[in-house]
Coordinates of C-alpha atoms in Angstrom, one line a residue:
M5 CA -77.7 6.1 16.2
N6 CA -80.1 5.1 13.4
A7 CA -79.1 2.8 10.6
M8 CA -78.7 5.7 8.1
M9 CA -76.3 7.5 10.4
R10 CA -74.3 4.4 11.1
R11 CA -73.8 3.8 7.3
A12 CA -72.6 7.4 6.9
V13 CA -70.0 7.1 9.7
I14 CA -68.8 3.8 8.3
A15 CA -68.5 5.3 4.8
T16 CA -66.6 8.3 6.1
A17 CA -64.2 6.1 8.0
A18 CA -63.6 4.0 4.9
V19 CA -62.8 7.0 2.8
S20 CA -60.5 8.3 5.5
M21 CA -58.7 5.0 5.7
A22 CA -58.3 4.8 2.0
L23 CA -56.9 8.2 1.8
S24 CA -54.5 7.4 4.6
M25 CA -53.3 4.2 2.9
A26 CA -52.9 6.1 -0.4
A27 CA -50.8 8.7 1.3
C28 CA -48.6 5.9 2.9
G29 CA -48.3 4.3 -0.5
K30 CA -47.2 7.5 -2.1
A31 CA -44.6 8.1 0.6
G32 CA -43.2 4.6 0.0
G33 CA -43.1 5.3 -3.7
D34 CA -41.3 8.6 -3.2
K35 CA -38.7 6.7 -1.1
K36 CA -38.2 4.2 -3.8
D37 CA -37.9 6.9 -6.5
S38 CA -35.4 8.7 -4.4
A39 CA -33.2 5.6 -4.0
A40 CA -33.4 5.0 -7.8
S41 CA -32.2 8.6 -8.4
G42 CA -29.0 8.1 -6.5
D43 CA -29.4 8.0 -2.7
N44 CA -27.8 4.6 -2.7
K45 CA -24.7 4.7 -0.4
S46 CA -22.8 1.8 -1.9
I47 CA -19.8 2.1 -4.2
G48 CA -18.7 -0.9 -6.2
L49 CA -14.9 -1.7 -6.4
L50 CA -13.7 -4.2 -9.0
L51 CA -10.0 -5.0 -9.2
P52 CA -8.4 -7.2 -11.9
E53 CA -6.2 -9.8 -10.4
N54 CA -4.0 -10.9 -7.5
A55 CA -1.5 -13.3 -9.1
S56 CA 1.1 -11.2 -10.9
S57 CA 1.0 -8.2 -8.5
T58 CA 0.4 -8.0 -4.7
R59 CA -0.6 -4.4 -4.8
Y60 CA -4.3 -4.7 -5.3
E61 CA -5.1 -6.5 -2.1
S62 CA -2.3 -5.0 -0.1
F63 CA -2.7 -1.3 -1.1
D64 CA -5.4 -0.3 -3.6
R65 CA -8.3 -2.0 -1.9
P66 CA -7.6 -0.9 1.7
F67 CA -6.7 2.6 0.6
I68 CA -9.8 3.1 -1.4
E69 CA -12.1 1.7 1.3
A70 CA -10.5 3.9 3.9
K71 CA -10.8 7.1 1.8
V72 CA -14.4 6.4 0.9
K73 CA -15.2 6.0 4.7
A74 CA -13.4 9.2 5.5
L75 CA -15.4 11.1 2.9
C76 CA -18.7 9.5 3.4
A77 CA -19.2 7.9 6.9
D78 CA -22.3 6.0 5.9
C79 CA -21.1 4.8 2.5
K80 CA -19.9 1.3 2.0
V81 CA -17.6 -0.4 -0.6
L82 CA -18.8 -3.6 -2.2
Y83 CA -15.5 -5.3 -3.4
N84 CA -14.6 -8.1 -5.7
N85 CA -11.5 -9.3 -7.5
A86 CA -11.7 -10.8 -11.0
E87 CA -8.7 -13.1 -10.3
G88 CA -7.5 -12.7 -13.9
S89 CA -10.8 -13.4 -15.6
A90 CA -12.6 -10.9 -17.8
A91 CA -15.7 -13.1 -17.7
K92 CA -15.7 -13.2 -14.0
Q93 CA -15.3 -9.4 -13.8
K94 CA -18.3 -9.0 -16.1
Q95 CA -20.4 -11.1 -13.7
Q96 CA -19.3 -9.1 -10.8
F97 CA -20.1 -5.8 -12.6
D98 CA -23.6 -7.1 -13.5
T99 CA -24.2 -8.1 -9.9
L100 CA -23.3 -4.7 -8.6
I101 CA -25.8 -3.1 -10.9
A102 CA -28.5 -5.6 -9.8
Q103 CA -27.7 -4.6 -6.2
G104 CA -28.5 -1.0 -7.0
V105 CA -25.0 0.4 -6.9
K106 CA -24.8 3.9 -8.5
V107 CA -21.0 4.2 -8.9
I108 CA -18.5 1.5 -9.8
V109 CA -14.7 2.0 -9.5
L110 CA -13.4 -0.4 -12.2
D111 CA -9.9 -1.6 -12.8
A112 CA -10.7 -3.6 -15.9
F113 CA -8.8 -6.9 -16.4
D114 CA -9.5 -6.5 -20.1
A115 CA -10.1 -2.8 -20.8
T116 CA -10.9 -3.5 -24.5
S117 CA -14.0 -5.6 -23.5
T118 CA -15.8 -3.1 -21.3
E119 CA -17.5 -0.8 -23.8
G120 CA -20.8 -2.7 -23.8
W121 CA -20.8 -3.0 -20.0
V122 CA -20.2 0.7 -19.4
K123 CA -22.8 1.7 -22.0
E124 CA -25.4 -0.5 -20.3
A125 CA -24.5 0.9 -16.9
A126 CA -24.7 4.5 -18.1
A127 CA -28.2 3.8 -19.6
K128 CA -29.3 2.7 -16.1
G129 CA -27.8 5.8 -14.4
V130 CA -24.7 4.0 -13.1
K131 CA -21.5 5.9 -13.3
V132 CA -18.1 4.2 -13.8
V133 CA -14.7 5.5 -12.6
A134 CA -12.0 3.8 -14.6
Y135 CA -9.2 3.1 -12.2
D136 CA -5.5 2.6 -13.2
R137 CA -6.6 1.2 -16.7
L138 CA -8.7 3.3 -19.0
A139 CA -11.8 1.1 -19.7
T140 CA -13.6 1.5 -23.0
G141 CA -17.1 3.0 -23.0
P142 CA -18.5 6.2 -21.6
V143 CA -16.7 6.2 -18.3
A144 CA -17.5 9.2 -16.1
A145 CA -13.9 9.8 -14.8
Y146 CA -10.5 8.2 -14.8
A147 CA -7.7 8.0 -12.2
S148 CA -4.3 6.7 -13.1
F149 CA -0.7 7.7 -13.8
D150 CA 0.8 9.1 -16.9
N151 CA 1.4 5.7 -18.3
E152 CA 3.6 6.7 -21.3
K153 CA 5.8 8.5 -18.8
V154 CA 6.0 5.3 -16.8
G155 CA 7.4 3.6 -19.9
E156 CA 9.8 6.4 -20.5
L157 CA 11.1 6.1 -16.9
Q158 CA 11.5 2.4 -17.3
G159 CA 13.4 2.8 -20.5
Q160 CA 15.7 5.5 -19.1
A161 CA 16.3 3.5 -15.9
L162 CA 17.4 0.5 -18.1
L163 CA 19.7 2.8 -20.1
D164 CA 21.2 4.0 -16.8
A165 CA 21.7 0.5 -15.6
L166 CA 23.4 -0.5 -18.8
G167 CA 25.8 2.4 -18.5
P168 CA 27.8 4.3 -21.2
Q169 CA 28.1 1.2 -23.4
A170 CA 24.3 1.0 -23.9
S171 CA 24.5 1.8 -27.5
D172 CA 26.4 -1.5 -28.1
D173 CA 23.9 -3.6 -26.1
N174 CA 21.1 -5.7 -27.2
I175 CA 18.0 -6.0 -25.0
V176 CA 14.9 -8.2 -24.6
M177 CA 11.5 -6.7 -23.9
I178 CA 8.8 -8.6 -22.1
N179 CA 5.7 -6.4 -22.3
G180 CA 2.3 -6.5 -20.5
D181 CA -0.9 -8.0 -21.8
D182 CA -1.9 -6.7 -25.2
A183 CA -5.5 -6.4 -23.9
D184 CA -4.4 -3.8 -21.4
P185 CA -4.2 -0.3 -22.8
N186 CA -1.7 0.6 -20.1
A187 CA 0.7 -2.0 -21.4
G188 CA 0.6 -0.4 -24.8
Q189 CA 1.4 3.0 -23.3
F190 CA 4.2 1.5 -21.2
K191 CA 5.7 -0.1 -24.3
A192 CA 5.4 3.1 -26.4
G193 CA 7.1 5.1 -23.7
A194 CA 9.9 2.6 -23.3
H195 CA 10.5 2.5 -27.1
K196 CA 10.5 6.3 -27.2
V197 CA 13.6 6.3 -24.9
L198 CA 15.3 3.0 -25.9
D199 CA 15.0 3.2 -29.7
G200 CA 18.3 4.5 -31.1
K201 CA 19.9 4.4 -27.7
V202 CA 20.5 0.7 -27.6
K203 CA 21.9 -1.5 -30.4
K204 CA 18.8 -3.5 -30.9
V205 CA 15.7 -5.0 -29.3
V206 CA 16.5 -8.6 -30.3
Y207 CA 13.4 -10.2 -28.8
E208 CA 10.1 -8.7 -27.8
Q209 CA 7.0 -10.6 -26.6
S210 CA 4.0 -10.1 -24.3
G211 CA 4.3 -11.7 -20.9
E212 CA 0.5 -11.3 -20.5
W213 CA 1.1 -9.9 -16.9
K214 CA 1.8 -13.6 -15.9
P215 CA 5.0 -14.5 -14.3
T216 CA 4.9 -18.1 -15.7
V217 CA 4.5 -16.8 -19.2
A218 CA 7.2 -14.2 -18.8
G219 CA 9.5 -17.0 -17.5
Q220 CA 8.7 -19.1 -20.6
K221 CA 9.4 -16.1 -22.9
I222 CA 12.8 -15.3 -21.4
G223 CA 13.6 -19.0 -21.5
A224 CA 12.9 -18.9 -25.3
A225 CA 15.1 -15.8 -25.6
I226 CA 18.0 -17.5 -23.9
T227 CA 17.6 -20.6 -26.1
Q228 CA 17.5 -18.4 -29.2
F229 CA 20.3 -15.9 -28.4
G230 CA 22.4 -17.7 -25.9
K231 CA 24.0 -16.4 -22.6
D232 CA 25.7 -13.5 -24.3
G233 CA 23.1 -12.6 -26.8
F234 CA 21.5 -9.8 -24.8
Q235 CA 22.7 -7.4 -22.1
G236 CA 19.5 -6.2 -20.5
V237 CA 15.8 -7.0 -20.0
Y238 CA 12.8 -4.7 -19.9
S239 CA 10.0 -6.2 -17.9
A240 CA 6.7 -4.4 -17.8
N241 CA 6.1 -5.2 -14.1
D242 CA 7.7 -6.7 -11.0
G243 CA 5.8 -9.9 -11.0
M244 CA 7.2 -10.8 -14.4
A245 CA 10.6 -9.4 -13.5
G246 CA 10.8 -11.9 -10.6
A247 CA 10.2 -14.9 -12.9
I248 CA 12.6 -13.5 -15.5
I249 CA 15.4 -13.1 -12.9
T250 CA 14.9 -16.6 -11.7
Q251 CA 15.3 -18.0 -15.2
L252 CA 18.3 -15.8 -15.9
Q253 CA 20.0 -16.9 -12.6
G254 CA 19.3 -20.5 -13.5
A255 CA 21.1 -20.0 -16.8
G256 CA 24.0 -18.2 -15.1
I257 CA 23.1 -14.9 -16.8
K258 CA 23.6 -11.6 -14.9
V259 CA 22.1 -8.6 -16.7
P260 CA 20.0 -5.5 -15.6
V261 CA 16.3 -6.3 -15.3
G262 CA 13.7 -3.7 -14.3
G263 CA 10.0 -3.8 -13.5
Q264 CA 7.2 -1.7 -12.2
D265 CA 4.9 -1.5 -9.1
A266 CA 7.4 -1.3 -6.3
G267 CA 6.3 -4.6 -4.8
L268 CA 8.1 -5.5 -1.6
D269 CA 9.8 -8.5 -3.1
A270 CA 11.0 -6.3 -6.0
V271 CA 12.4 -3.8 -3.6
Q272 CA 14.2 -6.6 -1.8
R273 CA 15.6 -7.8 -5.1
I274 CA 16.9 -4.3 -5.8
V275 CA 18.6 -4.1 -2.3
N276 CA 20.1 -7.5 -3.1
G277 CA 21.4 -6.4 -6.5
D278 CA 19.2 -8.9 -8.4
Q279 CA 16.8 -6.3 -9.9
A280 CA 18.0 -2.9 -11.2
Y281 CA 15.0 -0.7 -10.7
T282 CA 11.2 -0.6 -10.3
I283 CA 8.7 2.2 -10.9
Y284 CA 6.9 3.4 -7.8
K285 CA 3.4 4.6 -8.5
A286 CA 2.2 6.0 -5.1
Y287 CA -0.8 3.9 -4.5
K288 CA -2.4 6.0 -1.8
P289 CA -2.7 9.3 -3.9
L290 CA -4.1 7.2 -6.7
A291 CA -6.6 5.3 -4.5
D292 CA -7.5 8.6 -2.7
S293 CA -8.2 10.2 -6.1
A294 CA -10.4 7.4 -7.2
A295 CA -12.4 7.4 -3.9
E296 CA -12.9 11.2 -4.2
L297 CA -14.2 10.9 -7.8
A298 CA -16.5 8.0 -6.8
V299 CA -18.0 9.9 -3.8
D300 CA -18.3 13.1 -5.8
L301 CA -20.3 11.2 -8.5
L302 CA -22.4 9.5 -5.9
Q303 CA -23.2 12.9 -4.4
G304 CA -23.8 14.6 -7.7
K305 CA -20.8 16.9 -7.5
D306 CA -18.6 18.1 -10.4
V307 CA -15.6 15.7 -10.7
K308 CA -13.5 18.4 -12.3
A309 CA -12.4 19.6 -8.9
V310 CA -10.4 16.4 -8.7
A311 CA -10.0 15.4 -12.4
T312 CA -7.9 18.3 -13.7
A313 CA -6.9 16.7 -17.0
T314 CA -8.7 14.9 -19.8
V315 CA -7.9 11.8 -21.8
D316 CA -9.2 10.0 -24.8
S317 CA -10.0 6.2 -24.9
A318 CA -10.5 4.0 -27.9
T319 CA -14.2 4.8 -27.8
D320 CA -14.6 8.2 -26.1
K321 CA -13.0 11.6 -25.9
G322 CA -12.5 14.2 -23.3
I323 CA -12.8 11.9 -20.3
P324 CA -12.2 13.9 -17.0
A325 CA -8.9 12.5 -15.6
K326 CA -6.6 12.7 -12.6
L327 CA -3.1 11.7 -13.7
L328 CA -0.3 11.3 -11.2
D329 CA 3.5 11.3 -11.6
P330 CA 5.4 8.0 -11.1
K331 CA 9.0 7.7 -9.7
V332 CA 12.0 5.4 -10.4
V333 CA 13.2 3.4 -7.5
T334 CA 16.8 2.2 -7.4
K335 CA 19.0 1.0 -4.6
A336 CA 20.3 4.6 -4.2
N337 CA 16.9 6.1 -3.4
I338 CA 14.8 3.5 -1.6
K339 CA 15.0 5.5 1.6
D340 CA 13.8 8.6 -0.2
T341 CA 10.9 7.1 -2.0
V342 CA 9.1 4.0 -0.7
I343 CA 10.3 4.4 2.9
A344 CA 9.9 8.1 3.0
D345 CA 6.3 7.8 1.8
G346 CA 5.5 5.2 4.4
L347 CA 4.8 2.4 1.8
Y348 CA 7.3 0.2 3.6
K349 CA 9.4 0.4 6.8
A350 CA 13.0 -0.5 6.6
S351 CA 12.2 -3.5 8.8
D352 CA 9.7 -4.7 6.2
I353 CA 12.4 -4.8 3.6
C354 CA 15.4 -5.8 5.7
T355 CA 14.3 -9.3 6.8
A356 CA 17.0 -11.8 7.9
D357 CA 17.7 -12.8 4.3
Y358 CA 18.4 -9.2 3.3
A359 CA 20.0 -7.9 6.4
A360 CA 23.6 -7.8 5.0
A361 CA 22.5 -6.2 1.8
C362 CA 20.4 -3.6 3.7
A363 CA 23.4 -2.8 5.9
A364 CA 25.5 -2.3 2.8
A365 CA 22.8 -0.1 1.3
G366 CA 22.5 2.0 4.4
L367 CA 19.0 1.0 5.2
K368 CA 19.5 -0.2 8.8

């Protein structure tokens, strides 16, 4: 082969190699573009706290993770708990976006602070499912309970516990955190039922979803009104109710106290006669709904097959929503609610300390 022919072969090979490398580069670029457009298989899950309620770690997280796995075998859930800090939750949210997550299920610790987060996420193609609490900002979907109805059920259950003399009774209300829109809806629903049916709400404060704060607030009410100054206590959730009951017992006061969340310790207090009622919000249907919404969004499907209602937040209107119905739990229907649904077994509730009470309630 002469020099001219060798140069032609080398040139042809170089061009061929360059074209091959370019083709490989383009294929790699297509893969990257595809991932950016939503092929990511991770769903972020951010829950708000684990101090005032045991439900998030015991129920919400495992139920959501299991349902996502059932719907999308190769999907994974990236989980974090804010541990009661809005600032920490914001960092967790930002980290998920940096990791390339395309859908985030967000139970906001402070739902009033999320508008900017959700807007930034939406601008990057990240969709947010508001879970349990309706986060501000352009969320793609919302899964929760009818929260005003929760408050109505709480109010009616307290009236039932007070009995026919309720119209002569004064009550104390320890509400949830003012930064939580759910707390406002619970409060509104409770007032809707209680106002005009009890003598007076003599003391009303936020317990901030913190048992220690709720205990302090009921202590202040006892100091202000004395042992006979009120005949019932509305507590927005079970964690606070437990602290309230401890304070009342220490002061020698026995009045109906209710809560919300159907925590195991609350159900045990109900069996024992220390707590009058709780509100059972079936965690599995709620978690399943959130997981379905998240997977549908990840796969580009229409969420309205799951989200059959709409709600308005403080910043946005017409948000697709899945709203479930809550139930009241009292000593009389424990077997037909939390046990029948498989939330607890009788053996979970009826430990040695509650064996006699369970026997009297027909749970053993």
